[in-house]
Structure formats: C-alpha cells, structure tokens
XYZ file of C-alpha atoms in Angstrom:
751
model
C 0.000 0.000 0.000
C 1.549 3.274 -1.101
C 0.880 6.379 0.901
C -0.154 9.580 -0.809
C 1.208 11.973 1.748
C 4.366 12.384 3.760
C 3.989 13.450 7.328
C 6.377 15.863 8.941
C 7.721 15.410 12.423
C 9.184 18.377 14.204
C 12.199 18.021 16.404
C 14.008 20.678 18.351
C 17.732 21.124 17.943
C 19.994 23.510 19.764
C 22.574 25.291 17.654
C 24.960 28.099 18.380
C 24.080 31.502 16.967
C 27.417 33.263 16.585
C 25.962 36.638 15.695
C 24.136 37.032 18.991
C 26.417 34.906 21.139
C 23.613 32.774 22.548
C 21.766 29.543 21.874
C 18.227 29.471 20.622
C 15.694 26.790 19.800
C 15.421 26.023 16.119
C 12.695 23.756 14.724
C 14.040 21.437 12.049
C 11.600 19.510 9.837
C 12.384 15.804 9.564
C 10.626 13.451 7.167
C 8.683 10.628 8.718
C 10.411 7.912 6.724
C 7.885 5.275 7.794
C 5.498 6.883 5.303
C 7.648 5.447 2.495
C 7.502 1.876 3.840
C 5.091 -0.606 2.284
C 5.044 -3.858 4.320
C 3.045 -5.555 1.553
C 6.112 -5.594 -0.714
C 7.221 -9.214 -0.814
C 3.905 -10.677 0.372
C 3.199 -11.785 -3.216
C 5.273 -13.927 -5.553
C 7.940 -15.878 -3.671
C 8.891 -13.064 -1.288
C 7.434 -14.829 1.776
C 7.213 -11.664 3.896
C 4.376 -10.881 6.308
C 2.476 -7.566 6.594
C 1.886 -7.604 10.345
C 3.349 -5.589 13.202
C 6.683 -5.919 14.939
C 9.303 -3.709 16.550
C 12.836 -3.508 15.163
C 14.294 -6.954 15.921
C 11.276 -7.583 18.164
C 10.474 -10.792 20.019
C 6.896 -10.881 18.693
C 5.703 -10.584 15.107
C 1.895 -10.346 15.239
C 0.435 -10.897 11.788
C -2.510 -12.445 9.924
C -2.511 -16.117 8.967
C -4.468 -17.259 5.943
C -4.374 -20.834 7.198
C -3.122 -22.172 3.878
C -0.304 -24.704 3.755
C 2.256 -24.336 0.975
C 5.639 -22.872 0.144
C 4.317 -19.413 -0.669
C 2.563 -19.275 2.728
C 5.731 -19.788 4.778
C 5.140 -16.483 6.555
C 1.519 -17.431 7.160
C 0.236 -14.887 4.634
C 0.181 -14.463 0.869
C -1.279 -11.475 -0.952
C -3.206 -13.700 -3.374
C -5.411 -14.996 -0.544
C -8.764 -13.633 0.684
C -9.426 -15.713 3.810
C -7.948 -15.137 7.244
C -7.886 -17.820 9.939
C -6.560 -15.616 12.714
C -3.654 -13.608 14.055
C -0.697 -15.394 15.621
C 2.251 -13.921 17.478
C 5.408 -15.410 15.883
C 6.361 -15.369 12.203
C 9.328 -15.771 9.880
C 10.180 -12.967 7.461
C 10.848 -14.141 3.939
C 12.227 -17.622 4.535
C 11.371 -20.845 2.738
C 10.440 -22.445 6.037
C 6.902 -23.242 7.201
C 7.204 -22.914 10.965
C 6.038 -20.721 13.886
C 2.540 -19.127 13.589
C 2.169 -19.699 17.343
C -0.789 -18.652 19.528
C -3.601 -17.951 17.075
C -6.240 -15.463 18.293
C -9.352 -14.762 16.193
C -12.254 -12.485 17.169
C -15.786 -13.575 16.355
C -19.348 -12.569 17.222
C -21.104 -15.837 17.970
C -20.591 -19.073 19.844
C -18.766 -21.665 17.752
C -18.340 -25.421 17.837
C -14.605 -25.981 18.331
C -14.883 -29.744 18.849
C -14.923 -30.752 15.198
C -11.907 -32.094 13.317
C -10.565 -29.794 10.589
C -9.540 -31.433 7.319
C -9.042 -28.065 5.616
C -9.043 -24.445 6.632
C -12.627 -24.096 5.389
C -13.686 -26.420 8.208
C -12.505 -23.959 10.835
C -15.670 -22.247 12.092
C -13.931 -18.971 12.838
C -12.416 -18.111 9.416
C -13.466 -14.921 7.654
C -13.237 -13.334 4.245
C -11.398 -10.027 3.867
C -10.558 -7.581 1.104
C -7.355 -5.692 0.427
C -9.552 -2.607 0.054
C -10.080 -2.666 3.823
C -6.593 -3.746 4.786
C -3.630 -1.510 5.591
C -0.118 -1.798 6.988
C 2.717 0.445 8.079
C 5.766 -0.182 10.284
C 4.455 -1.333 13.658
C 0.778 -1.433 12.630
C -1.628 -3.591 10.638
C -5.404 -3.484 10.280
C -8.041 -5.476 8.428
C -11.814 -5.728 8.353
C -13.274 -9.191 8.862
C -16.301 -9.321 6.598
C -18.127 -12.316 8.104
C -18.282 -11.307 11.793
C -18.060 -7.570 10.881
C -15.087 -6.849 13.098
C -12.213 -4.423 12.533
C -8.882 -5.796 13.765
C -5.789 -3.768 14.584
C -2.341 -5.180 15.408
C 0.686 -3.506 16.947
C 3.602 -4.504 19.176
C 6.184 -3.464 21.704
C 9.512 -5.281 22.037
C 8.136 -8.405 23.746
C 4.363 -7.890 23.697
C 1.816 -8.192 20.897
C -1.306 -6.021 20.948
C -4.558 -6.892 19.197
C -7.583 -4.594 19.098
C -11.039 -5.717 18.011
C -13.868 -3.334 17.175
C -17.114 -5.316 17.132
C -19.006 -3.181 14.645
C -21.715 -5.746 13.889
C -24.322 -7.436 16.058
C -23.723 -10.504 18.155
C -21.857 -11.463 21.298
C -18.232 -10.255 21.232
C -15.774 -13.096 21.746
C -12.335 -14.331 20.768
C -11.091 -17.801 19.890
C -7.657 -19.048 20.952
C -6.639 -22.116 18.942
C -3.327 -23.595 20.089
C -3.760 -26.524 17.710
C -3.534 -24.220 14.686
C -0.370 -24.995 12.713
C 1.016 -24.434 9.227
C 3.192 -26.591 7.009
C 5.707 -28.629 9.065
C 4.683 -27.356 12.501
C 2.865 -29.828 14.786
C 1.833 -29.578 18.415
C 3.294 -31.818 21.122
C 1.529 -30.348 24.157
C -0.470 -27.183 24.748
C -2.162 -25.587 27.733
C -4.687 -22.871 28.544
C -5.318 -21.596 32.075
C -7.914 -18.962 33.022
C -6.256 -17.026 35.837
C -8.928 -14.398 36.440
C -11.568 -12.395 34.592
C -8.975 -10.602 32.491
C -5.988 -12.952 32.305
C -5.149 -16.256 30.656
C -1.823 -18.068 30.377
C -0.319 -21.320 29.174
C 2.119 -22.771 26.684
C 2.476 -24.323 23.252
C 5.156 -26.972 22.703
C 5.685 -28.011 19.103
C 7.964 -29.842 16.744
C 8.650 -28.884 13.171
C 11.642 -27.282 11.602
C 12.479 -26.264 15.172
C 12.308 -29.685 16.824
C 11.922 -28.450 20.389
C 10.002 -25.185 20.340
C 8.462 -24.105 23.631
C 6.425 -20.918 23.764
C 4.963 -19.775 27.077
C 2.424 -16.959 27.082
C 0.254 -14.671 29.146
C -2.628 -12.637 27.694
C -4.687 -9.893 29.313
C -8.028 -8.595 28.014
C -9.185 -4.989 28.445
C -12.742 -6.168 29.163
C -13.673 -8.851 31.695
C -14.441 -12.359 30.494
C -18.144 -13.010 31.092
C -17.982 -16.711 30.238
C -15.687 -19.132 28.446
C -15.465 -22.590 26.952
C -12.273 -24.687 27.088
C -11.569 -27.505 24.632
C -9.111 -30.346 25.290
C -8.355 -32.556 22.268
C -11.784 -31.771 20.765
C -13.695 -32.309 24.024
C -15.371 -29.567 26.085
C -14.021 -29.405 29.637
C -15.783 -27.840 32.630
C -12.612 -26.462 34.184
C -10.418 -23.385 34.345
C -7.406 -25.215 32.858
C -6.834 -27.659 30.025
C -3.719 -29.509 28.865
C -3.545 -31.591 25.704
C -1.969 -32.047 22.318
C -4.519 -29.617 20.887
C -6.338 -27.153 23.102
C -8.619 -24.279 22.207
C -10.925 -21.833 23.909
C -13.592 -19.224 23.261
C -13.832 -16.240 25.568
C -16.925 -14.006 25.682
C -17.033 -10.406 26.893
C -19.584 -8.062 28.412
C -19.435 -4.849 26.432
C -20.364 -1.644 28.238
C -20.102 1.493 26.116
C -17.201 1.018 23.701
C -17.397 -2.067 21.524
C -13.605 -2.343 21.514
C -11.687 -5.170 23.178
C -7.912 -5.073 23.424
C -5.664 -8.009 24.215
C -1.972 -7.992 25.116
C 0.035 -11.174 24.577
C 3.565 -11.611 25.899
C 5.697 -14.683 25.234
C 8.798 -16.383 26.590
C 10.812 -19.469 25.705
C 11.366 -20.107 29.422
C 8.175 -19.880 31.483
C 4.822 -18.203 32.077
C 6.463 -16.269 34.895
C 8.995 -14.823 32.444
C 6.217 -13.989 29.984
C 4.570 -11.985 32.780
C 7.848 -10.181 33.442
C 8.107 -9.394 29.731
C 4.621 -7.890 29.819
C 5.421 -5.496 32.670
C 7.092 -3.060 30.278
C 3.674 -2.636 28.628
C 1.529 -2.700 31.795
C 0.442 0.921 31.548
C 0.204 1.052 27.766
C -2.939 0.754 25.673
C -3.163 -0.121 21.983
C -2.859 3.438 20.659
C 0.112 4.195 22.894
C 1.847 1.008 21.768
C 1.128 1.861 18.130
C 2.637 5.337 18.547
C 5.688 3.912 20.326
C 6.226 1.373 17.542
C 5.936 3.975 14.788
C 8.382 6.284 16.570
C 10.837 3.413 17.029
C 10.642 2.559 13.342
C 11.124 6.124 12.217
C 14.227 6.382 14.394
C 15.470 3.109 12.928
C 15.010 4.279 9.349
C 16.926 7.509 9.996
C 20.189 5.531 9.880
C 20.231 6.193 6.127
C 18.602 9.155 4.392
C 18.340 9.027 0.600
C 17.456 11.889 -1.725
C 15.743 11.453 -5.073
C 12.824 13.095 -6.879
C 11.425 9.614 -7.609
C 9.122 8.557 -4.781
C 8.907 4.949 -5.993
C 12.657 4.585 -5.426
C 12.209 5.849 -1.867
C 9.399 3.336 -1.334
C 11.563 0.454 -2.552
C 14.538 1.647 -0.494
C 12.776 2.273 2.821
C 10.665 -0.867 2.503
C 13.948 -2.721 1.981
C 15.608 -0.986 4.933
C 12.539 -1.878 7.032
C 12.819 -5.529 6.062
C 16.512 -5.576 7.052
C 15.589 -4.523 10.599
C 13.097 -7.324 11.368
C 15.464 -10.263 11.888
C 17.297 -11.558 13.786
C 14.685 -11.450 16.547
C 15.005 -10.832 20.260
C 15.036 -14.187 22.052
C 16.094 -13.469 25.631
C 13.566 -12.270 28.185
C 13.855 -9.023 30.149
C 15.736 -10.922 32.860
C 18.262 -12.222 30.305
C 17.023 -15.823 30.244
C 16.316 -17.991 27.201
C 15.945 -21.685 26.420
C 18.445 -23.759 24.471
C 17.525 -26.743 22.303
C 18.553 -29.172 25.073
C 16.130 -27.401 27.468
C 18.899 -25.752 29.461
C 18.057 -22.201 30.524
C 20.818 -19.683 29.831
C 21.033 -16.266 31.465
C 23.080 -13.540 29.791
C 23.755 -9.851 30.317
C 23.095 -8.935 26.681
C 20.115 -9.279 24.342
C 20.265 -12.738 22.797
C 19.001 -13.154 19.233
C 17.589 -16.067 17.272
C 16.302 -16.555 13.702
C 19.853 -16.510 12.375
C 19.525 -17.309 8.655
C 23.275 -17.152 8.204
C 23.606 -18.730 4.732
C 21.682 -15.731 3.484
C 22.472 -12.876 5.839
C 26.280 -13.082 6.092
C 26.445 -11.613 2.579
C 24.835 -8.170 3.039
C 22.387 -8.154 5.970
C 24.987 -8.690 8.698
C 27.409 -6.215 7.046
C 24.634 -3.599 7.059
C 24.105 -4.077 10.791
C 27.872 -3.939 11.335
C 27.890 -0.487 9.760
C 24.763 1.160 11.146
C 24.193 -0.821 14.373
C 27.432 -2.432 15.561
C 25.893 -2.976 19.002
C 23.506 -5.453 17.363
C 26.480 -7.220 15.784
C 28.125 -7.531 19.212
C 24.955 -9.092 20.625
C 24.606 -11.436 17.635
C 28.208 -12.633 18.014
C 27.703 -13.190 21.737
C 24.459 -15.055 20.980
C 26.370 -17.353 18.641
C 29.084 -17.903 21.250
C 26.432 -18.784 23.860
C 25.096 -21.314 21.364
C 28.640 -22.661 20.927
C 28.955 -23.311 24.665
C 26.133 -25.860 24.421
C 26.630 -27.338 20.932
C 30.438 -27.058 20.692
C 29.994 -25.634 17.209
C 28.758 -22.338 15.859
C 25.179 -22.123 14.585
C 24.223 -22.836 10.985
C 20.567 -21.693 11.012
C 18.942 -21.261 14.428
C 15.213 -20.895 14.997
C 13.810 -20.330 18.459
C 17.008 -21.670 20.020
C 16.985 -24.783 17.808
C 19.635 -25.762 15.292
C 18.036 -26.664 11.994
C 21.352 -27.439 10.225
C 19.800 -25.990 7.098
C 21.970 -24.848 4.188
C 25.648 -25.314 3.420
C 28.805 -23.847 4.937
C 29.399 -22.417 8.416
C 28.585 -18.763 7.958
C 28.608 -17.681 11.557
C 32.360 -17.674 10.876
C 32.473 -14.734 8.420
C 30.040 -12.793 10.639
C 32.474 -13.072 13.555
C 35.542 -12.376 11.397
C 33.832 -9.349 9.889
C 32.985 -7.991 13.342
C 36.590 -8.395 14.455
C 38.148 -6.800 11.380
C 35.683 -3.922 11.457
C 36.768 -3.129 15.004
C 33.502 -4.051 16.691
C 34.066 -4.616 20.400
C 32.230 -6.382 23.202
C 33.096 -10.046 22.596
C 36.067 -12.243 23.478
C 38.137 -12.559 20.292
C 40.131 -15.572 21.512
C 36.985 -17.472 22.469
C 35.450 -16.502 19.142
C 38.512 -17.830 17.312
C 38.341 -21.075 19.283
C 34.694 -21.463 18.228
C 35.522 -20.713 14.581
C 38.419 -23.165 14.502
C 36.607 -25.984 16.273
C 33.551 -25.576 14.062
C 35.693 -26.008 10.948
C 37.557 -28.986 12.417
C 34.498 -31.162 13.096
C 33.985 -34.499 11.361
C 30.467 -33.796 10.122
C 28.582 -31.893 7.417
C 31.225 -33.005 4.891
C 34.221 -31.578 6.736
C 35.633 -35.063 7.336
C 35.891 -35.515 3.564
C 37.433 -32.085 3.082
C 40.194 -33.083 5.470
C 40.682 -36.438 3.754
C 40.521 -35.460 0.076
C 41.204 -31.706 0.015
C 37.688 -31.207 -1.402
C 34.289 -32.815 -0.782
C 33.547 -35.629 -3.261
C 30.119 -35.763 -4.857
C 29.852 -39.489 -4.119
C 30.108 -38.797 -0.378
C 27.414 -36.146 0.183
C 24.959 -34.093 -1.841
C 25.637 -30.429 -2.708
C 29.358 -31.183 -2.579
C 30.473 -28.329 -4.835
C 28.620 -25.705 -2.833
C 29.912 -27.141 0.437
C 33.507 -27.121 -0.829
C 33.380 -23.550 -2.109
C 31.739 -22.179 1.011
C 34.069 -24.044 3.368
C 37.002 -22.575 1.419
C 35.734 -19.098 2.281
C 35.044 -20.090 5.883
C 38.596 -21.449 6.123
C 40.008 -18.185 4.801
C 38.109 -16.297 7.501
C 39.537 -18.596 10.179
C 43.017 -18.161 8.697
C 42.802 -14.371 8.721
C 41.557 -14.370 12.312
C 44.386 -16.739 13.289
C 46.931 -14.448 11.648
C 45.586 -11.375 13.443
C 45.701 -13.165 16.808
C 49.181 -14.613 16.261
C 48.226 -18.274 15.789
C 50.771 -18.982 13.063
C 50.259 -22.735 12.632
C 46.490 -22.319 12.418
C 46.970 -19.542 9.885
C 49.115 -21.765 7.688
C 46.744 -24.740 7.938
C 43.521 -22.879 7.173
C 45.130 -20.647 4.569
C 46.204 -23.749 2.650
C 42.764 -25.314 3.026
C 41.097 -22.115 1.747
C 42.500 -23.072 -1.685
C 40.287 -26.180 -1.835
C 38.062 -24.514 -4.427
C 40.893 -25.026 -6.954
C 40.301 -28.788 -6.818
C 36.825 -28.425 -8.344
C 37.650 -25.963 -11.114
C 37.426 -27.586 -14.534
C 39.568 -25.571 -16.957
C 37.978 -27.320 -19.926
C 34.454 -26.065 -19.213
C 35.230 -23.102 -16.950
C 32.836 -24.367 -14.260
C 33.162 -25.661 -10.735
C 32.190 -29.324 -10.993
C 31.532 -32.322 -8.813
C 34.476 -34.665 -8.443
C 34.419 -38.192 -7.063
C 36.611 -39.527 -4.279
C 38.655 -41.186 -7.025
C 39.206 -37.817 -8.719
C 36.832 -38.241 -11.686
C 34.485 -35.498 -12.859
C 30.775 -36.061 -12.327
C 29.213 -36.953 -15.701
C 27.070 -36.282 -17.618
C 27.527 -32.560 -17.059
C 24.982 -29.870 -17.928
C 25.692 -26.427 -16.386
C 21.978 -25.542 -16.590
C 20.827 -28.660 -14.756
C 19.142 -28.185 -11.382
C 18.074 -30.841 -8.904
C 16.681 -29.708 -5.562
C 18.638 -31.021 -2.568
C 18.966 -34.708 -3.517
C 21.434 -36.166 -6.039
C 22.866 -32.748 -6.799
C 26.246 -31.048 -6.631
C 24.813 -27.544 -6.073
C 22.518 -25.980 -3.478
C 19.310 -24.521 -4.930
C 20.980 -23.761 -8.220
C 23.224 -25.036 -10.998
C 26.815 -24.764 -12.188
C 26.203 -21.401 -13.839
C 25.094 -19.872 -10.555
C 27.491 -21.578 -8.129
C 30.775 -21.486 -10.032
C 31.540 -17.902 -8.981
C 31.763 -18.254 -5.215
C 35.361 -17.296 -4.559
C 35.169 -14.161 -2.431
C 38.587 -14.340 -0.821
C 41.008 -15.183 -3.638
C 39.652 -13.476 -6.740
C 43.009 -12.735 -8.383
C 43.878 -16.421 -8.395
C 40.312 -17.307 -9.399
C 40.627 -15.088 -12.467
C 44.003 -16.647 -13.303
C 42.393 -20.099 -13.268
C 40.158 -18.875 -16.086
C 43.181 -17.820 -18.102
C 43.114 -14.144 -17.140
C 40.765 -11.173 -17.144
C 39.607 -11.443 -20.766
C 38.343 -15.048 -20.791
C 37.033 -14.572 -17.262
C 35.052 -11.486 -18.283
C 33.771 -13.200 -21.407
C 32.331 -16.085 -19.403
C 30.957 -13.736 -16.767
C 29.193 -11.732 -19.475
C 27.799 -14.968 -20.875
C 26.225 -15.714 -17.497
C 23.982 -12.669 -17.930
C 23.254 -13.186 -21.637
C 22.825 -16.966 -21.807
C 19.278 -18.290 -22.237
C 17.375 -18.609 -18.966
C 16.431 -22.234 -19.522
C 16.886 -24.418 -16.435
C 16.970 -28.152 -17.148
C 15.921 -31.024 -14.913
C 12.807 -32.706 -13.550
C 13.010 -31.421 -9.970
C 14.222 -27.837 -10.372
C 14.676 -25.812 -7.205
C 11.901 -23.243 -6.693
C 14.545 -20.874 -5.388
C 15.967 -20.276 -8.871
C 14.121 -17.064 -9.676
C 14.798 -13.509 -10.773
C 16.673 -14.734 -13.824
C 18.777 -12.485 -16.045
C 20.285 -15.046 -18.352
C 21.502 -17.704 -15.925
C 22.088 -15.124 -13.185
C 19.439 -15.798 -10.489
C 18.943 -12.768 -8.274
C 16.085 -14.472 -6.433
C 18.595 -16.629 -4.559
C 21.551 -15.478 -2.520
C 24.500 -17.309 -4.178
C 24.237 -14.897 -7.117
C 24.324 -11.687 -5.084
C 28.030 -10.908 -5.361
C 28.524 -11.973 -8.966
C 27.988 -8.702 -10.860
C 30.712 -7.105 -8.726
C 33.266 -9.592 -10.106
C 33.664 -7.375 -13.188
C 35.360 -4.892 -10.837
C 37.857 -7.572 -9.872
C 38.597 -8.248 -13.550
C 39.339 -4.592 -14.259
C 36.067 -3.808 -16.070
C 34.028 -1.795 -13.549
C 31.759 -0.288 -16.225
C 30.321 -3.780 -16.687
C 29.606 -3.997 -12.965
C 27.852 -0.635 -13.236
C 25.732 -1.813 -16.175
C 24.577 -5.082 -14.643
C 24.004 -3.677 -11.163
C 21.779 -1.032 -12.734
C 19.875 -3.735 -14.624
C 19.350 -5.767 -11.464
C 18.180 -2.740 -9.481
C 15.674 -1.840 -12.193
C 14.278 -5.301 -12.914
C 14.345 -7.252 -9.652
C 12.632 -4.822 -7.258
C 9.378 -2.848 -7.481
C 6.621 -1.383 -5.317
C 4.037 -4.164 -5.756
C 3.434 -7.206 -3.514
C 5.541 -9.068 -6.123
C 8.324 -6.549 -5.572
C 10.970 -9.108 -4.569
C 12.306 -11.598 -7.093
C 12.851 -14.296 -4.468
C 12.631 -15.042 -0.749
C 13.355 -12.063 1.471
C 15.392 -14.525 3.564
C 15.460 -12.660 6.871
C 16.686 -9.418 5.294
C 19.284 -10.445 2.714
C 17.264 -9.750 -0.442
C 16.475 -6.266 0.831
C 19.985 -5.654 2.180
C 21.365 -6.202 -1.324
C 19.118 -3.378 -2.546
C 20.012 -1.059 0.344
C 23.725 -1.419 -0.365
C 23.629 -1.509 -4.152
C 21.212 1.387 -4.576
C 23.645 3.552 -2.589
C 26.499 2.405 -4.839
C 28.347 0.052 -2.467
C 28.401 -3.686 -1.709
C 30.227 -5.837 0.918
C 31.600 -8.314 -1.640
C 33.806 -10.077 0.923
C 32.375 -9.012 4.296
C 35.362 -10.167 6.357
C 37.747 -8.064 4.247
C 36.267 -4.905 5.816
C 36.011 -3.296 2.388
C 33.234 -2.521 -0.092
C 32.977 -2.719 -3.854
C 31.579 0.242 -5.783
C 28.692 -0.297 -8.165
C 26.187 2.183 -9.573
C 24.144 4.426 -7.247
C 20.554 5.367 -8.081
C 20.130 8.217 -5.576
C 21.308 11.771 -5.962
C 22.506 11.586 -2.379
C 22.656 8.922 0.311
C 23.655 9.943 3.824
C 24.677 7.247 6.295
C 24.267 8.481 9.865
C 27.052 6.562 11.560
C 26.821 5.377 15.179
C 29.956 7.366 16.051
C 28.060 10.593 15.338
C 29.662 11.219 11.948
C 28.029 11.058 8.547
C 29.199 9.551 5.286
C 27.525 10.842 2.135
C 27.486 9.334 -1.340
C 26.622 11.868 -4.031
C 25.819 10.901 -7.613
C 25.895 14.087 -9.658
C 23.728 13.876 -12.761
C 22.385 10.413 -11.985
C 19.268 9.413 -13.908
C 17.754 6.345 -15.509
C 20.122 6.851 -18.453
C 23.121 8.156 -16.494
C 24.263 5.143 -14.469
C 27.929 5.006 -15.551
C 30.562 6.550 -13.277
C 32.657 9.150 -15.112
C 34.852 10.254 -12.206
C 34.928 10.298 -8.435
C 36.368 12.152 -5.483
C 36.668 11.173 -1.829
C 36.635 14.195 0.461
C 37.679 16.350 -2.483
C 40.596 14.138 -3.552
C 40.579 12.217 -6.843
C 39.314 8.683 -6.241
C 39.988 6.174 -9.019
C 39.375 2.705 -7.612
C 36.400 0.428 -7.110
C 36.998 -0.373 -3.456
C 36.551 1.672 -0.313
C 37.321 0.474 3.210
C 35.139 0.290 6.275
C 37.571 2.577 8.099
C 37.199 5.199 5.382
C 33.435 5.143 5.834
C 33.684 5.403 9.630
C 35.837 8.526 9.347
C 32.894 10.242 7.703
C 33.050 12.467 4.677
C 31.812 12.505 1.116
C 32.232 10.170 -1.832
C 31.151 12.029 -4.950
C 30.506 10.493 -8.348
C 29.931 12.266 -11.628
C 27.538 10.115 -13.656
C 27.048 9.812 -17.409
C 25.253 7.800 -20.075
C 28.366 6.183 -21.602
C 30.998 4.083 -19.801
C 34.297 5.661 -18.852
C 36.627 2.703 -19.307
C 39.507 4.510 -17.649
C 37.773 5.071 -14.317
C 38.191 2.539 -11.513
C 40.820 0.363 -13.120
C 43.434 1.330 -10.512
C 44.127 -1.470 -8.039
C 43.224 -0.497 -4.456
C 46.114 0.125 -2.090
C 45.973 -2.420 0.762
C-alpha cells in the first residue's frame, strides 16, 4: 500500500548563533520515513514476507494467517489470498520455512463449535473473508476488516508484547477464539495448555515440533474487558474447568461490552516460562493499543533515519525504505527481560546482553549482517555473543537457528564470516580468543562433509549431496579462520587454514570453466549440464546449478581469475552468465531459482556478489551496467516486488547497499565494492556521530555510468573503499554519465 502523503515530524535542535552569542531553539523539519515503507512488498510472488506488526528486531511478530499450507505461505500470509484464519504472534520474514505461527487469536461474534476435526481451513468455524480494500499496513501497525463477523482488527507490538484490538461493529456477542492446535506446514503440536487465571488474564504454553524440533512458547494474555464466560476444549472435548492440557487445546472467551465495543488483548511470550512472559509484559503494563502503536511507529522512524536518501522519484524511496525496514526485522530478540532464554537441550541460559535467534546465516552473512555492522554495531556484538552462547552448548557455531533450535539448514558455516567481519571492522564487546576457538573448532568437526574435506582436500560428490557448494563455502570459511588466526598470532592455524582455503581449486574444470563435482577417485561427475538443477537430492549444487554456483570465490579473486586464463576469458564467461538463455533443465528444479537475467538468479543469494566480479577483472563499467539492470528489474513497489525469498533481510539488504552504490563483496575483508548508485545523495548516519555521504551528480535512468569520483575532495579512481574510510565520515562524490568511462576505476586499491 503506497501512501499519498508524507507526514512531517518536528524536532528541536539547539545550535549556536554566533551573531548574537547565545543559543536558541530552532525547529528542524524531519521526514517521517515510515510513510515510504510498504510492508506488503514481498507478500506476493515468492517473497514470503508478512504484513503484520513488529518492533525492530522484536520478540513478537503479530500478523494475519491465511491458514493455507504451501511454500508461498511460509510467513503465514500471501497477498493472493482472501481468507484469514486468525492472528498469531510469531512469524518468519521471507524464509522458505513453514514454521512458527504460534498462539492464534481470532475475534468472532457468535458461539462456535470448536470440537470438530478440521480437514481443511474451510472447516474452521472462525475463518473470515477479507478484502485488500479494507486492509492496511505500516511499520508497527496492521489493520483489516473481517467481513463475516463484521469486526475491525488492529495489530501492533512493543519489544516483547503483541497487541490486538477488536472493534465489534456488527451485532452478536463479542468473543475471541484461541486455537493452540492451529499450525502451518511442518509445525505440529506436542503439548499445549490454557489456564484462566482471572476475569482478564489467561496463560499457558504451546510446545511443538517442526523445523524447530523443540520449540516451547509460554504466554500470558490480558483482556481490556472482563471475560463473562468461556469454553475450554481439550483434544476436541469440552471441559468444565479453568485449565486444560492436551496435544490440541482451544478456547472461546466471551465479553460483556459496556459502552465502547472495543476489546484489546496484550500477549507476551517467553521461551522459558509463564512467569517470564509476565515479566516481559510489565514493560507494557500501563500502555494501551494506541500508545503502543505510537511507540512502535516512533521506534521505526528512528530506525530508518540511519540512512537518508534523496531522489525526486518517490517509488525509489518506497523500494529503499521498505527494503531498509525488512533488514531490521530479523534476527529477533530471544532473551527475556531478565536475560534468560531456552536452548535446544532445554537448558536455561542467562546472559547480560540481548540474545538473538532466527539466524539465517547462509543468506544474511552476505549483506544483511554487514549492514548491521555499519549502522548498528551494538547489534552485531549481541549477535556474536548469541552465537558464542550457542557454541557453549553445541560445541559448534550455529548454521541456522530458529527459536534456540539448530536446523542445520543450508551449506557452509557462515557464523564464521560474521564473527571475522565484526573483528576486522573493530567491533568490540566479545572475546576474540573465544570466538577464534569457536571458529576453529567448528571447521575442524567431522560432520557436514568436513571429514571428507580433510581427507581429500575437497568434498567428493559421491560422499554427500551439494558437494560443490559445500567445498566452495568451506574454502571461504577457512580463509576467515586463517585471517583471524593471523591477526591473533596463531601462526600454525593460519598456515593450515590458509592452505585449506585453496580447496576450491580442486573443483575448477579448466575445460568447461565451471566448478564441478568430483568423485573420491578424482573423476568429474558426468554427464555434465551447467543448466541442470536438482533440488537437494542427487545434486552437486545448493538450490541452483553450475552457472550460478561457479563464482563463489570471495577471498582469492586474483587467483580465481588466473584459473580462467586471465581477465579477458574470465570477463567473457561472466558476461555470458547474464546473456545466456534462462532455460533451467531437470525434472526437480529448485523453486529458489528465480529472478533470472540469463543464468544469473537474483532471487537466490549465491548470485548476489557476482555482478561485482567485473570490478575484480578490471572492467568496472560492466559492474555498473549489470548492477543497474538488477536494481531496475528485480525490485518494485508491488506485492511481487521481490524476485525471491526475502530470507530474513538479505534480499532487501542487497538493494540497500547496491542502490547507494556500495556492496560488501567479501564481508570479512572490511572493504566494499563500488557499483552504480541510483540516488542523488545517500547519507549514512554513523553510530559514532559522523556522517558519510554518497553523491551521484547527474544520476538518472540513463546516467548510471561513473565518469569520475572524489573522496573528500581528492581524486578517487578505484572500485573499493574500506570500512575505516566510511567510519571517518566524509563525502564520496561520483559524476555520472550515459556512456561508460573505461579509464575510471581500473586502478588497483592500495591495501
């Protein structure tokens, strides 16, 4: 939903007036950047985002659930739908995973039979039709009109508490259903409980298994109006009691309405206990729905002020700020106000920092985590410490954690580059030696293919699936460990992991130019078709093919280019990637291959760095051309505005970086590649109080080629800028034109 007006907030700043020698109040207009955010972007297509309400990195994500199972309903909601089953408190943003959707509340206006078995969502007696015409969303707020019971629903949130507001416009007896048996996709209940504590308070828990095998959510909910009567259901049987426990429990609560026909409910959660959920709610004790909504909107506007872009094209602002919004949703707060959270083995950990979960590291290490490292390094510190707390229990760093559970989903060990990046970007607040120990031990395990890497120097395709992707990603992980070892003075470890970081060479086939599967005996995997895709099983590549995965060498690009015979043949093949036909062959093609430009697949993360490889080959004007093409074709302002899964912020983070003209090609190198900016000016408000501005003079739809550049007034003729240079503040200025300047940016950066 696009907004037609931009609201103005007024803030007071104190500045020195030299002419009169005194200070005076000056009112400075500041744009409310939330007005540019459209949470519906990505709710269509394969974006898998949700439109509901959350705080930045909040513990709760209260959002509508259509009740449809399927890949495109992984967030619980898809824009193509017109039926809502209810509003649950936990959701995943843009993943390919069908989990969470815990604690479903649904208002209704009549007594319902909750004892029947549901074979489809249409069997649920509380579902309702809705129309997008009476649906709206903005950061921290969502509303919809339920046509069948004639109820307007509003959703908002504070950091650990969800708020739902029901306006019972129609006739009937106001009530709300709580269905703890509601589940989507892989999620299934193990045990649930509902306890009526008093006329305004209920509590309980929902224990489930799914992608997260041991997910325990404890809750407390308070209603603004007293409960006049209620009905509790235990495994499809009505119980005359104030508490029920069972695999599937549900309840209907009825309210006496005096005056206002509004009922508000607050729901706080915890992974630890009901008592902790009550402690989490205390921060919202004296807050009503409207106050929470205002607080959320103010928090989001402050969050979006980290980067201010200037352009006369409002649609570009909508894409940018919607993207920046989506990068600030995950990871999510997991520890309670008292610092406690539950691990997968049911141990309760207490920490003195905010612990985070929903770590989709295969995706986010590329651009999402680097964005946080720049604009919110305190979050990076907490994320690293969260991963180290995980390491204390599992003796390895996390791969993909959800609600404290390891899912072991995706290839590589990409907590490693996140930690290395934090260290090399000077982010403090974690023990570097302990972090190195965790990195090293994670890469020295005998599991997830690492045992074969140690034995053969690469991972053979006849040992595990996705062997090429595993080998390439472990090579980068090893380089990160090596660099950390070198910085900390661990010479032998540096030598060992540095040598192992060359393992990618073993899978390069000079005859075809691709990275290919190789057997334990050293034979290439045949037959070979670089366009062939097989999802997960009997495949050498993860969610892709040889065209898309053969470019993952972030740490050793000079040698990588030499393997191809030099810059010219390398560039020729790279250009072919973008111009080749988009045909994907195979009978079980991965759904994640989307956003195709030739064989380049922007809808999946392994492609995200590829266009910047032209910089490495000395042809930056080609990077500028293809980055501009990707920016223009893979993002828009509609619900289909993302070309693939949002993946916990990565798809949007790519846009945030690339639209400004920068990209963290190798995050742990603490440097950024230069692409092609689309904004006249982008100002990064750095956490150290300084600002770094990127100006693109003359930029337009036609003028996307860099003609010249200056950094703080000095001639700048290279395609790389360091993190330290950004932190010092200043101005990077580009002069843009419609034709490539093949002399700009070919100077090698000075290390």
